[in-house]
mmCIF file of C-alpha atoms and ligand atoms in Angstrom:
data_model
loop_
_atom_site.group_PDB
_atom_site.id
_atom_site.type_symbol
_atom_site.label_atom_id
_atom_site.label_comp_id
_atom_site.label_asym_id
_atom_site.label_seq_id
_atom_site.Cartn_x
_atom_site.Cartn_y
_atom_site.Cartn_z
ATOM 1 C CA MET A 11 53.807 156.794 -2.120
ATOM 2 C CA MET A 12 50.858 158.121 -0.678
ATOM 3 C CA GLU A 13 51.418 160.910 1.489
ATOM 4 C CA ARG A 14 50.192 160.235 5.256
ATOM 5 C CA LEU A 15 49.558 162.702 6.435
ATOM 6 C CA ARG A 16 47.374 161.755 9.351
ATOM 7 C CA ARG A 17 50.282 160.241 11.633
ATOM 8 C CA LEU A 18 50.597 162.949 12.614
ATOM 9 C CA ARG A 19 47.704 163.550 14.184
ATOM 10 C CA ARG A 20 47.427 160.548 15.555
ATOM 11 C CA SER A 21 47.352 161.933 18.774
ATOM 12 C CA GLU A 22 46.986 164.657 20.977
ATOM 13 C CA GLY A 23 50.825 163.928 22.265
ATOM 14 C CA ILE A 24 51.730 164.227 18.315
ATOM 15 C CA ARG A 25 49.849 167.094 17.307
ATOM 16 C CA ASN A 26 51.210 169.022 20.082
ATOM 17 C CA LEU A 27 54.703 168.386 18.996
ATOM 18 C CA VAL A 28 53.768 169.784 15.019
ATOM 19 C CA ARG A 29 52.102 172.184 15.936
ATOM 20 C CA GLU A 30 53.056 175.136 13.881
ATOM 21 C CA THR A 31 51.422 178.360 16.059
ATOM 22 C CA ARG A 32 51.031 178.596 19.790
ATOM 23 C CA LEU A 33 48.944 181.087 21.523
ATOM 24 C CA SER A 34 50.661 182.937 24.653
ATOM 25 C CA VAL A 35 49.732 184.904 27.570
ATOM 26 C CA ASP A 36 52.711 187.176 26.235
ATOM 27 C CA ASP A 37 50.496 187.824 22.972
ATOM 28 C CA PHE A 38 48.078 190.105 24.597
ATOM 29 C CA ILE A 39 46.995 193.306 25.375
ATOM 30 C CA LEU A 40 44.337 194.312 26.778
ATOM 31 C CA PRO A 41 41.927 197.329 25.857
ATOM 32 C CA VAL A 42 40.886 200.044 28.530
ATOM 33 C CA PHE A 43 37.630 202.380 29.078
ATOM 34 C CA VAL A 44 38.187 204.828 31.171
ATOM 35 C CA THR A 45 35.868 207.709 32.085
ATOM 36 C CA GLU A 46 35.172 209.977 34.324
ATOM 37 C CA GLY A 47 33.280 210.013 37.806
ATOM 38 C CA THR A 48 34.054 207.768 40.543
ATOM 39 C CA ASP A 49 33.113 204.254 41.800
ATOM 40 C CA ILE A 50 31.795 203.729 37.974
ATOM 41 C CA LYS A 51 32.012 200.317 36.528
ATOM 42 C CA ASN A 52 29.741 200.583 34.101
ATOM 43 C CA PRO A 53 28.665 197.722 31.234
ATOM 44 C CA VAL A 54 29.738 198.325 27.721
ATOM 45 C CA GLU A 55 25.816 197.174 26.828
ATOM 46 C CA SER A 56 26.651 196.293 23.440
ATOM 47 C CA MET A 57 30.314 194.903 24.301
ATOM 48 C CA PRO A 58 28.995 192.108 27.369
ATOM 49 C CA GLY A 59 31.964 191.742 30.105
ATOM 50 C CA VAL A 60 33.452 195.199 29.099
ATOM 51 C CA TYR A 61 33.533 197.836 30.929
ATOM 52 C CA GLN A 62 34.240 201.083 31.026
ATOM 53 C CA TRP A 63 35.982 202.450 33.979
ATOM 54 C CA SER A 64 36.297 205.203 36.945
ATOM 55 C CA ILE A 65 40.255 206.374 37.684
ATOM 56 C CA ASP A 66 39.584 205.190 41.057
ATOM 57 C CA LYS A 67 38.053 201.596 40.295
ATOM 58 C CA LEU A 68 40.798 200.635 37.768
ATOM 59 C CA GLU A 69 42.771 198.367 40.902
ATOM 60 C CA GLU A 70 39.794 196.027 40.525
ATOM 61 C CA PHE A 71 40.277 196.503 36.461
ATOM 62 C CA LEU A 72 43.527 195.504 36.892
ATOM 63 C CA GLU A 73 43.373 192.241 39.209
ATOM 64 C CA PRO A 74 42.941 190.042 36.239
ATOM 65 C CA VAL A 75 45.421 191.772 33.935
ATOM 66 C CA ILE A 76 48.146 191.096 36.420
ATOM 67 C CA LYS A 77 46.777 187.651 37.901
ATOM 68 C CA TYR A 78 47.025 185.969 34.504
ATOM 69 C CA GLY A 79 50.342 188.361 33.659
ATOM 70 C CA ILE A 80 48.891 190.393 30.661
ATOM 71 C CA PRO A 81 51.545 192.201 29.762
ATOM 72 C CA ALA A 82 49.964 195.096 28.174
ATOM 73 C CA VAL A 83 46.826 196.951 28.320
ATOM 74 C CA MET A 84 45.911 199.732 26.124
ATOM 75 C CA VAL A 85 44.081 202.870 26.772
ATOM 76 C CA PHE A 86 41.171 204.672 25.884
ATOM 77 C CA GLY A 87 40.181 207.600 27.117
ATOM 78 C CA ILE A 88 36.292 209.126 27.602
ATOM 79 C CA PRO A 89 36.466 212.357 28.483
ATOM 80 C CA GLU A 90 33.286 214.172 30.052
ATOM 81 C CA HIS A 91 33.508 217.625 27.596
ATOM 82 C CA LYS A 92 34.021 217.441 23.786
ATOM 83 C CA ASP A 93 35.196 220.327 22.386
ATOM 84 C CA GLU A 94 35.769 221.494 18.016
ATOM 85 C CA VAL A 95 39.350 220.638 18.586
ATOM 86 C CA GLY A 96 38.996 218.020 21.700
ATOM 87 C CA SER A 97 41.028 219.896 23.747
ATOM 88 C CA GLU A 98 41.244 216.899 26.215
ATOM 89 C CA ALA A 99 43.203 214.801 24.606
ATOM 90 C CA TYR A 100 46.865 216.583 25.181
ATOM 91 C CA LYS A 101 45.721 218.492 28.286
ATOM 92 C CA CYS A 102 48.216 216.758 31.141
ATOM 93 C CA ASP A 103 45.779 216.425 33.243
ATOM 94 C CA GLY A 104 43.370 214.777 30.588
ATOM 95 C CA ILE A 105 41.293 211.687 31.599
ATOM 96 C CA ALA A 106 44.077 209.413 29.328
ATOM 97 C CA GLN A 107 47.106 211.166 30.822
ATOM 98 C CA ARG A 108 45.376 210.969 34.524
ATOM 99 C CA ALA A 109 44.654 207.263 33.726
ATOM 100 C CA VAL A 110 47.940 206.077 32.243
ATOM 101 C CA LYS A 111 49.245 207.688 35.602
ATOM 102 C CA ARG A 112 47.252 205.756 38.036
ATOM 103 C CA ILE A 113 48.365 202.399 35.786
ATOM 104 C CA LYS A 114 51.546 202.737 36.191
ATOM 105 C CA GLU A 115 50.761 203.330 39.965
ATOM 106 C CA VAL A 116 49.328 200.370 40.462
ATOM 107 C CA ALA A 117 51.547 198.185 37.953
ATOM 108 C CA PRO A 118 54.699 199.508 37.307
ATOM 109 C CA ASP A 119 55.776 196.550 35.114
ATOM 110 C CA LEU A 120 52.602 196.038 33.335
ATOM 111 C CA ILE A 121 53.047 197.912 29.660
ATOM 112 C CA VAL A 122 51.141 200.830 29.175
ATOM 113 C CA ILE A 123 50.345 201.242 25.784
ATOM 114 C CA ALA A 124 48.133 204.886 24.987
ATOM 115 C CA ASP A 125 45.846 205.079 22.362
ATOM 116 C CA VAL A 126 46.166 208.735 20.619
ATOM 117 C CA CYS A 127 43.391 209.946 17.953
ATOM 118 C CA LEU A 128 40.525 213.254 18.558
ATOM 119 C CA CYS A 129 37.789 211.535 17.382
ATOM 120 C CA GLU A 130 36.812 210.543 21.790
ATOM 121 C CA TYR A 131 37.649 213.798 22.263
ATOM 122 C CA THR A 132 35.863 216.348 19.230
ATOM 123 C CA SER A 133 32.463 217.171 19.482
ATOM 124 C CA HIS A 134 32.265 216.189 16.245
ATOM 125 C CA GLY A 135 33.818 212.660 16.082
ATOM 126 C CA HIS A 136 36.260 212.786 13.721
ATOM 127 C CA CYS A 137 39.853 211.933 14.426
ATOM 128 C CA GLY A 138 40.777 215.553 12.887
ATOM 129 C CA LEU A 139 40.089 218.788 12.704
ATOM 130 C CA VAL A 140 37.134 219.746 11.019
ATOM 131 C CA HIS A 141 37.034 222.706 8.593
ATOM 132 C CA GLU A 142 33.614 222.892 6.122
ATOM 133 C CA GLY A 143 33.005 219.400 6.734
ATOM 134 C CA LYS A 144 36.432 218.396 5.393
ATOM 135 C CA ILE A 145 38.897 216.323 7.859
ATOM 136 C CA LEU A 146 41.951 218.794 7.904
ATOM 137 C CA ASN A 147 45.734 216.748 7.888
ATOM 138 C CA ASP A 148 48.140 218.604 8.352
ATOM 139 C CA GLU A 149 46.605 221.065 10.401
ATOM 140 C CA THR A 150 45.601 218.227 13.193
ATOM 141 C CA LEU A 151 49.332 217.147 13.680
ATOM 142 C CA PRO A 152 50.657 219.084 16.371
ATOM 143 C CA LEU A 153 47.443 218.081 18.418
ATOM 144 C CA LEU A 154 48.139 214.728 17.911
ATOM 145 C CA ALA A 155 51.956 215.180 18.513
ATOM 146 C CA GLN A 156 50.513 217.020 21.325
ATOM 147 C CA ALA A 157 48.879 214.367 23.022
ATOM 148 C CA ALA A 158 51.691 211.703 22.752
ATOM 149 C CA LEU A 159 53.586 213.805 24.542
ATOM 150 C CA THR A 160 51.387 214.261 27.471
ATOM 151 C CA LEU A 161 50.667 210.850 27.864
ATOM 152 C CA ALA A 162 54.187 210.006 27.095
ATOM 153 C CA GLU A 163 54.904 212.349 30.111
ATOM 154 C CA ALA A 164 51.986 210.629 32.132
ATOM 155 C CA GLY A 165 54.365 207.383 31.775
ATOM 156 C CA ALA A 166 52.870 205.552 29.067
ATOM 157 C CA ASP A 167 55.398 202.771 28.010
ATOM 158 C CA MET A 168 54.501 203.050 24.252
ATOM 159 C CA VAL A 169 51.987 205.286 21.774
ATOM 160 C CA ALA A 170 49.871 204.213 19.381
ATOM 161 C CA PRO A 171 48.630 207.037 16.734
ATOM 162 C CA SER A 172 45.187 206.072 15.515
ATOM 163 C CA ASP A 173 43.735 209.020 13.839
ATOM 164 C CA MET A 174 45.745 207.917 9.795
ATOM 165 C CA MET A 175 46.298 211.250 9.090
ATOM 166 C CA ASP A 176 49.476 210.820 6.771
ATOM 167 C CA GLY A 177 52.542 211.821 8.047
ATOM 168 C CA ARG A 178 51.606 211.228 11.336
ATOM 169 C CA VAL A 179 53.657 208.549 12.895
ATOM 170 C CA GLY A 180 56.980 210.532 11.211
ATOM 171 C CA PHE A 181 55.630 214.251 12.794
ATOM 172 C CA ILE A 182 54.942 212.192 16.844
ATOM 173 C CA ARG A 183 58.212 210.661 16.473
ATOM 174 C CA SER A 184 60.107 214.011 15.631
ATOM 175 C CA TYR A 185 58.119 215.632 18.637
ATOM 176 C CA LEU A 186 58.767 212.915 21.137
ATOM 177 C CA ASP A 187 62.525 212.437 20.233
ATOM 178 C CA GLU A 188 63.027 216.856 20.415
ATOM 179 C CA ASN A 189 61.102 216.455 24.096
ATOM 180 C CA GLY A 190 63.347 213.656 25.545
ATOM 181 C CA TYR A 191 61.606 210.493 24.145
ATOM 182 C CA THR A 192 63.959 209.341 22.040
ATOM 183 C CA ASP A 193 63.238 205.384 23.741
ATOM 184 C CA LEU A 194 59.720 205.971 23.557
ATOM 185 C CA PRO A 195 58.394 203.479 21.029
ATOM 186 C CA LEU A 196 55.589 204.241 18.796
ATOM 187 C CA MET A 197 53.232 201.894 17.749
ATOM 188 C CA ALA A 198 51.026 202.749 15.045
ATOM 189 C CA TYR A 199 47.686 201.756 13.111
ATOM 190 C CA SER A 200 48.971 201.420 9.621
ATOM 191 C CA ALA A 201 46.505 199.546 8.358
ATOM 192 C CA LYS A 202 43.143 200.911 9.394
ATOM 193 C CA TYR A 203 40.265 200.473 7.899
ATOM 194 C CA ALA A 204 36.740 201.612 7.458
ATOM 195 C CA SER A 205 35.521 199.289 8.885
ATOM 196 C CA ALA A 206 31.549 198.115 10.142
ATOM 197 C CA TYR A 207 33.280 197.119 13.114
ATOM 198 C CA TYR A 208 34.203 199.681 14.894
ATOM 199 C CA SER A 209 30.543 200.438 15.779
ATOM 200 C CA PRO A 210 30.406 198.630 19.588
ATOM 201 C CA PHE A 211 33.646 200.643 20.301
ATOM 202 C CA ARG A 212 32.206 203.968 19.302
ATOM 203 C CA ASP A 213 29.230 202.513 21.607
ATOM 204 C CA ALA A 214 31.606 202.125 24.515
ATOM 205 C CA ALA A 215 33.429 205.416 23.809
ATOM 206 C CA HIS A 216 31.072 207.701 22.930
ATOM 207 C CA SER A 217 33.034 208.259 19.430
ATOM 208 C CA ALA A 218 30.699 207.941 16.777
ATOM 209 C CA PRO A 219 31.052 210.789 13.913
ATOM 210 C CA ALA A 220 28.050 213.448 14.235
ATOM 211 C CA PHE A 221 28.716 213.432 10.444
ATOM 212 C CA GLY A 222 29.345 211.442 7.160
ATOM 213 C CA ASP A 223 32.084 209.054 8.068
ATOM 214 C CA ARG A 224 35.501 208.159 8.068
ATOM 215 C CA LYS A 225 36.530 207.112 4.067
ATOM 216 C CA THR A 226 38.758 210.016 3.972
ATOM 217 C CA TYR A 227 40.795 209.425 5.926
ATOM 218 C CA GLN A 228 40.906 205.023 6.939
ATOM 219 C CA MET A 229 40.805 203.067 4.608
ATOM 220 C CA ASP A 230 38.611 200.823 1.786
ATOM 221 C CA PRO A 231 38.153 197.108 2.796
ATOM 222 C CA ALA A 232 38.384 196.609 -0.584
ATOM 223 C CA ASN A 233 42.392 197.406 -0.813
ATOM 224 C CA CYS A 234 45.428 195.393 0.387
ATOM 225 C CA ARG A 235 48.124 196.559 -1.985
ATOM 226 C CA GLU A 236 47.564 200.283 -0.527
ATOM 227 C CA ALA A 237 47.849 198.584 2.642
ATOM 228 C CA VAL A 238 50.965 197.405 2.251
ATOM 229 C CA ARG A 239 52.008 201.359 1.414
ATOM 230 C CA GLU A 240 50.572 202.949 4.544
ATOM 231 C CA CYS A 241 53.083 200.438 6.511
ATOM 232 C CA LEU A 242 55.829 200.863 4.545
ATOM 233 C CA ALA A 243 55.328 204.466 4.686
ATOM 234 C CA ASP A 244 54.551 204.847 8.586
ATOM 235 C CA ALA A 245 58.031 201.900 8.742
ATOM 236 C CA SER A 246 59.916 204.440 7.009
ATOM 237 C CA GLU A 247 58.535 207.145 8.901
ATOM 238 C CA GLY A 248 60.106 205.636 12.439
ATOM 239 C CA ALA A 249 56.874 202.802 13.498
ATOM 240 C CA ASP A 250 58.831 200.358 15.454
ATOM 241 C CA ILE A 251 55.339 198.084 15.794
ATOM 242 C CA ILE A 252 52.563 198.116 12.937
ATOM 243 C CA ILE A 253 49.114 197.216 13.736
ATOM 244 C CA VAL A 254 46.789 196.032 11.372
ATOM 245 C CA LYS A 255 42.736 196.565 12.143
ATOM 246 C CA PRO A 256 40.734 195.043 11.855
ATOM 247 C CA ALA A 257 41.230 191.686 12.433
ATOM 248 C CA LEU A 258 39.627 188.662 10.869
ATOM 249 C CA ALA A 259 38.496 189.698 7.727
ATOM 250 C CA TYR A 260 41.625 191.419 7.285
ATOM 251 C CA LEU A 261 43.773 188.054 7.401
ATOM 252 C CA ASP A 262 45.344 188.579 4.078
ATOM 253 C CA VAL A 263 46.362 191.999 4.793
ATOM 254 C CA VAL A 264 48.124 190.418 8.161
ATOM 255 C CA LYS A 265 50.335 188.581 6.041
ATOM 256 C CA ALA A 266 50.991 190.605 3.529
ATOM 257 C CA ALA A 267 51.977 193.048 5.857
ATOM 258 C CA ALA A 268 54.384 190.903 7.662
ATOM 259 C CA ALA A 269 55.673 190.362 4.329
ATOM 260 C CA GLU A 270 56.579 193.801 3.796
ATOM 261 C CA VAL A 271 57.735 194.790 6.489
ATOM 262 C CA ARG A 272 60.366 194.080 9.018
ATOM 263 C CA GLN A 273 58.700 195.575 11.995
ATOM 264 C CA PRO A 274 56.576 192.957 14.555
ATOM 265 C CA ILE A 275 52.570 193.384 13.841
ATOM 266 C CA ALA A 276 49.924 193.505 15.755
ATOM 267 C CA VAL A 277 46.673 193.008 15.027
ATOM 268 C CA TYR A 278 43.938 194.892 16.396
ATOM 269 C CA ASN A 279 40.668 191.932 16.838
ATOM 270 C CA VAL A 280 37.941 194.787 17.310
ATOM 271 C CA SER A 281 35.186 195.422 19.268
ATOM 272 C CA GLY A 282 32.471 194.437 16.337
ATOM 273 C CA GLU A 283 33.986 190.538 16.173
ATOM 274 C CA TYR A 284 34.318 190.541 20.040
ATOM 275 C CA SER A 285 30.505 191.096 20.237
ATOM 276 C CA MET A 286 29.592 188.948 17.625
ATOM 277 C CA VAL A 287 31.066 185.903 18.712
ATOM 278 C CA LYS A 288 29.940 186.823 22.897
ATOM 279 C CA ALA A 289 25.919 187.340 20.878
ATOM 280 C CA ALA A 290 26.358 183.635 19.072
ATOM 281 C CA ALA A 291 27.861 182.100 22.467
ATOM 282 C CA GLU A 292 25.355 183.711 24.692
ATOM 283 C CA ASN A 293 22.679 182.380 22.339
ATOM 284 C CA GLY A 294 24.585 179.112 22.711
ATOM 285 C CA TRP A 295 24.948 178.579 18.910
ATOM 286 C CA ILE A 296 28.683 178.017 19.344
ATOM 287 C CA ASP A 297 31.010 177.518 21.699
ATOM 288 C CA GLU A 298 32.691 180.544 22.861
ATOM 289 C CA LYS A 299 36.272 178.998 24.039
ATOM 290 C CA LYS A 300 36.658 176.467 21.247
ATOM 291 C CA ILE A 301 35.801 179.578 18.510
ATOM 292 C CA VAL A 302 38.201 182.625 20.569
ATOM 293 C CA MET A 303 40.606 180.081 20.426
ATOM 294 C CA GLU A 304 40.229 179.335 16.719
ATOM 295 C CA ASN A 305 39.904 183.025 16.323
ATOM 296 C CA LEU A 306 43.380 184.361 17.963
ATOM 297 C CA THR A 307 45.410 181.433 16.927
ATOM 298 C CA ALA A 308 44.430 182.178 12.938
ATOM 299 C CA MET A 309 45.222 185.741 13.577
ATOM 300 C CA LYS A 310 49.528 184.513 14.950
ATOM 301 C CA ARG A 311 49.212 181.746 11.425
ATOM 302 C CA ALA A 312 48.521 184.995 9.684
ATOM 303 C CA GLY A 313 51.617 186.241 10.643
ATOM 304 C CA ALA A 314 50.577 188.245 13.919
ATOM 305 C CA ASN A 315 53.065 189.066 16.746
ATOM 306 C CA MET A 316 50.483 190.379 19.162
ATOM 307 C CA ILE A 317 47.077 190.369 19.805
ATOM 308 C CA ILE A 318 44.685 193.826 20.833
ATOM 309 C CA THR A 319 41.648 191.966 22.392
ATOM 310 C CA TYR A 320 39.306 192.063 24.397
ATOM 311 C CA HIS A 321 38.804 188.950 24.858
ATOM 312 C CA ALA A 322 42.482 188.904 26.711
ATOM 313 C CA VAL A 323 41.282 187.788 30.327
ATOM 314 C CA GLN A 324 39.879 184.779 29.123
ATOM 315 C CA ALA A 325 41.934 183.608 26.973
ATOM 316 C CA ALA A 326 44.718 183.912 29.518
ATOM 317 C CA LYS A 327 42.292 182.004 31.917
ATOM 318 C CA TRP A 328 41.677 179.412 29.127
ATOM 319 C CA ILE A 329 45.520 178.590 28.123
ATOM 320 C CA TYR A 330 46.712 178.671 31.681
ATOM 321 C CA GLU A 331 44.324 176.511 32.533
ATOM 322 C CA GLU A 332 44.860 174.325 29.096
ATOM 323 C CA ARG A 333 48.697 174.128 31.240
ATOM 324 C CA ALA A 334 47.715 173.372 34.323
ATOM 325 C CA GLY A 335 45.891 169.991 33.369
ATOM 326 C CA LYS A 336 48.586 169.093 31.270
ATOM 327 C CA CYS A 337 50.571 169.105 34.249
ATOM 328 C CA GLN A 338 48.666 166.797 36.796
HETATM 329 C C1 PBG B 30 39.625 205.306 17.522
HETATM 330 C C2 PBG B 30 40.012 204.181 17.516
HETATM 331 C C3 PBG B 30 38.884 203.425 17.435
HETATM 332 C C4 PBG B 30 38.999 202.583 17.330
HETATM 333 C C5 PBG B 30 40.447 202.128 17.570
HETATM 334 N N1 PBG B 30 40.784 203.329 18.253
HETATM 335 C C6 PBG B 30 37.610 203.840 16.054
HETATM 336 C C7 PBG B 30 37.249 204.123 15.166
HETATM 337 O O1 PBG B 30 38.295 204.287 14.551
HETATM 338 O O2 PBG B 30 35.899 204.969 14.752
HETATM 339 C C8 PBG B 30 38.006 200.861 17.032
HETATM 340 C C9 PBG B 30 38.397 199.504 17.778
HETATM 341 C C10 PBG B 30 37.191 198.647 18.146
HETATM 342 O O3 PBG B 30 36.401 198.463 17.581
HETATM 343 O O4 PBG B 30 37.764 197.894 19.055
HETATM 344 N N2 PBG B 30 40.527 206.328 16.442
HETATM 345 ZN ZN1 ZN B 31 39.842 208.024 16.323
#
């Protein structure tokens, strides 16, 4: 008997019924860049549609987030002053801490996830302390833990260490627990690659390393088995959610991670992935809506439970419109 697979593709209705993967607004986490100053909504040139916001303008940023019911945002702070040790990352009134506080005031039910890293705050742009050209691991951990604690105190609902130092998940977990934050979930950037896809983000966050690269702490793009080790290590140290980053060139890693750990998996659809789509769409070379929906669907198909994406508002709008169209 011939397999007639086309039977279930005959109509839109049947295709909807048998669809294996569905995108929902509930899947999305929208990153936000927050800067010092007032009345600032500064376009990020390499990321059309993305802005740096000052704290007093966050209400405007949040308007579509609330309107479309996007469940979560991820906060990145851009400080005015950077130093060798990233002091602004773990000050109680640092830019990210104040931003978290403001977002929770405007939108108390929105989940606010705070990125925890030093690279936006250090003069050398590395994710850890530097000594004689080397990025120090263990010496960096207390600073990351302090950043996590101050962000928790500011009202963050979750913290997300993105530095890729060994042992940071366990270290941060114990520190949060000792300080009464046993219930605060930890979302770990477990498989974070030393990727060229981050360059627009580094423009947006002014966090490009001043010397060298991140290859001694971020992962080699050639490796997948090692990513599984990273995920298992973070899971055993207490990570509640595991992040794979970037997304599209790493869907095999997403699939492997989803198979090997029991924690929910998040993918980070990073800046370079976003900007490539935007640039091609602006040139009329691709259909932005179709490409974005296809990309995001592929991330879920690979095993992601949630997606950190700069497309969140736009994709939420498209999902909403599609629904409204069907209800007529
Ligand atoms: C900081 C950090 C980076 C991203 C998220 N957190 C950049 C980096 O490691 O250089 C990248 C996000 C993106 O490209 O959208 N550690
Ligand atoms: Zn970093």
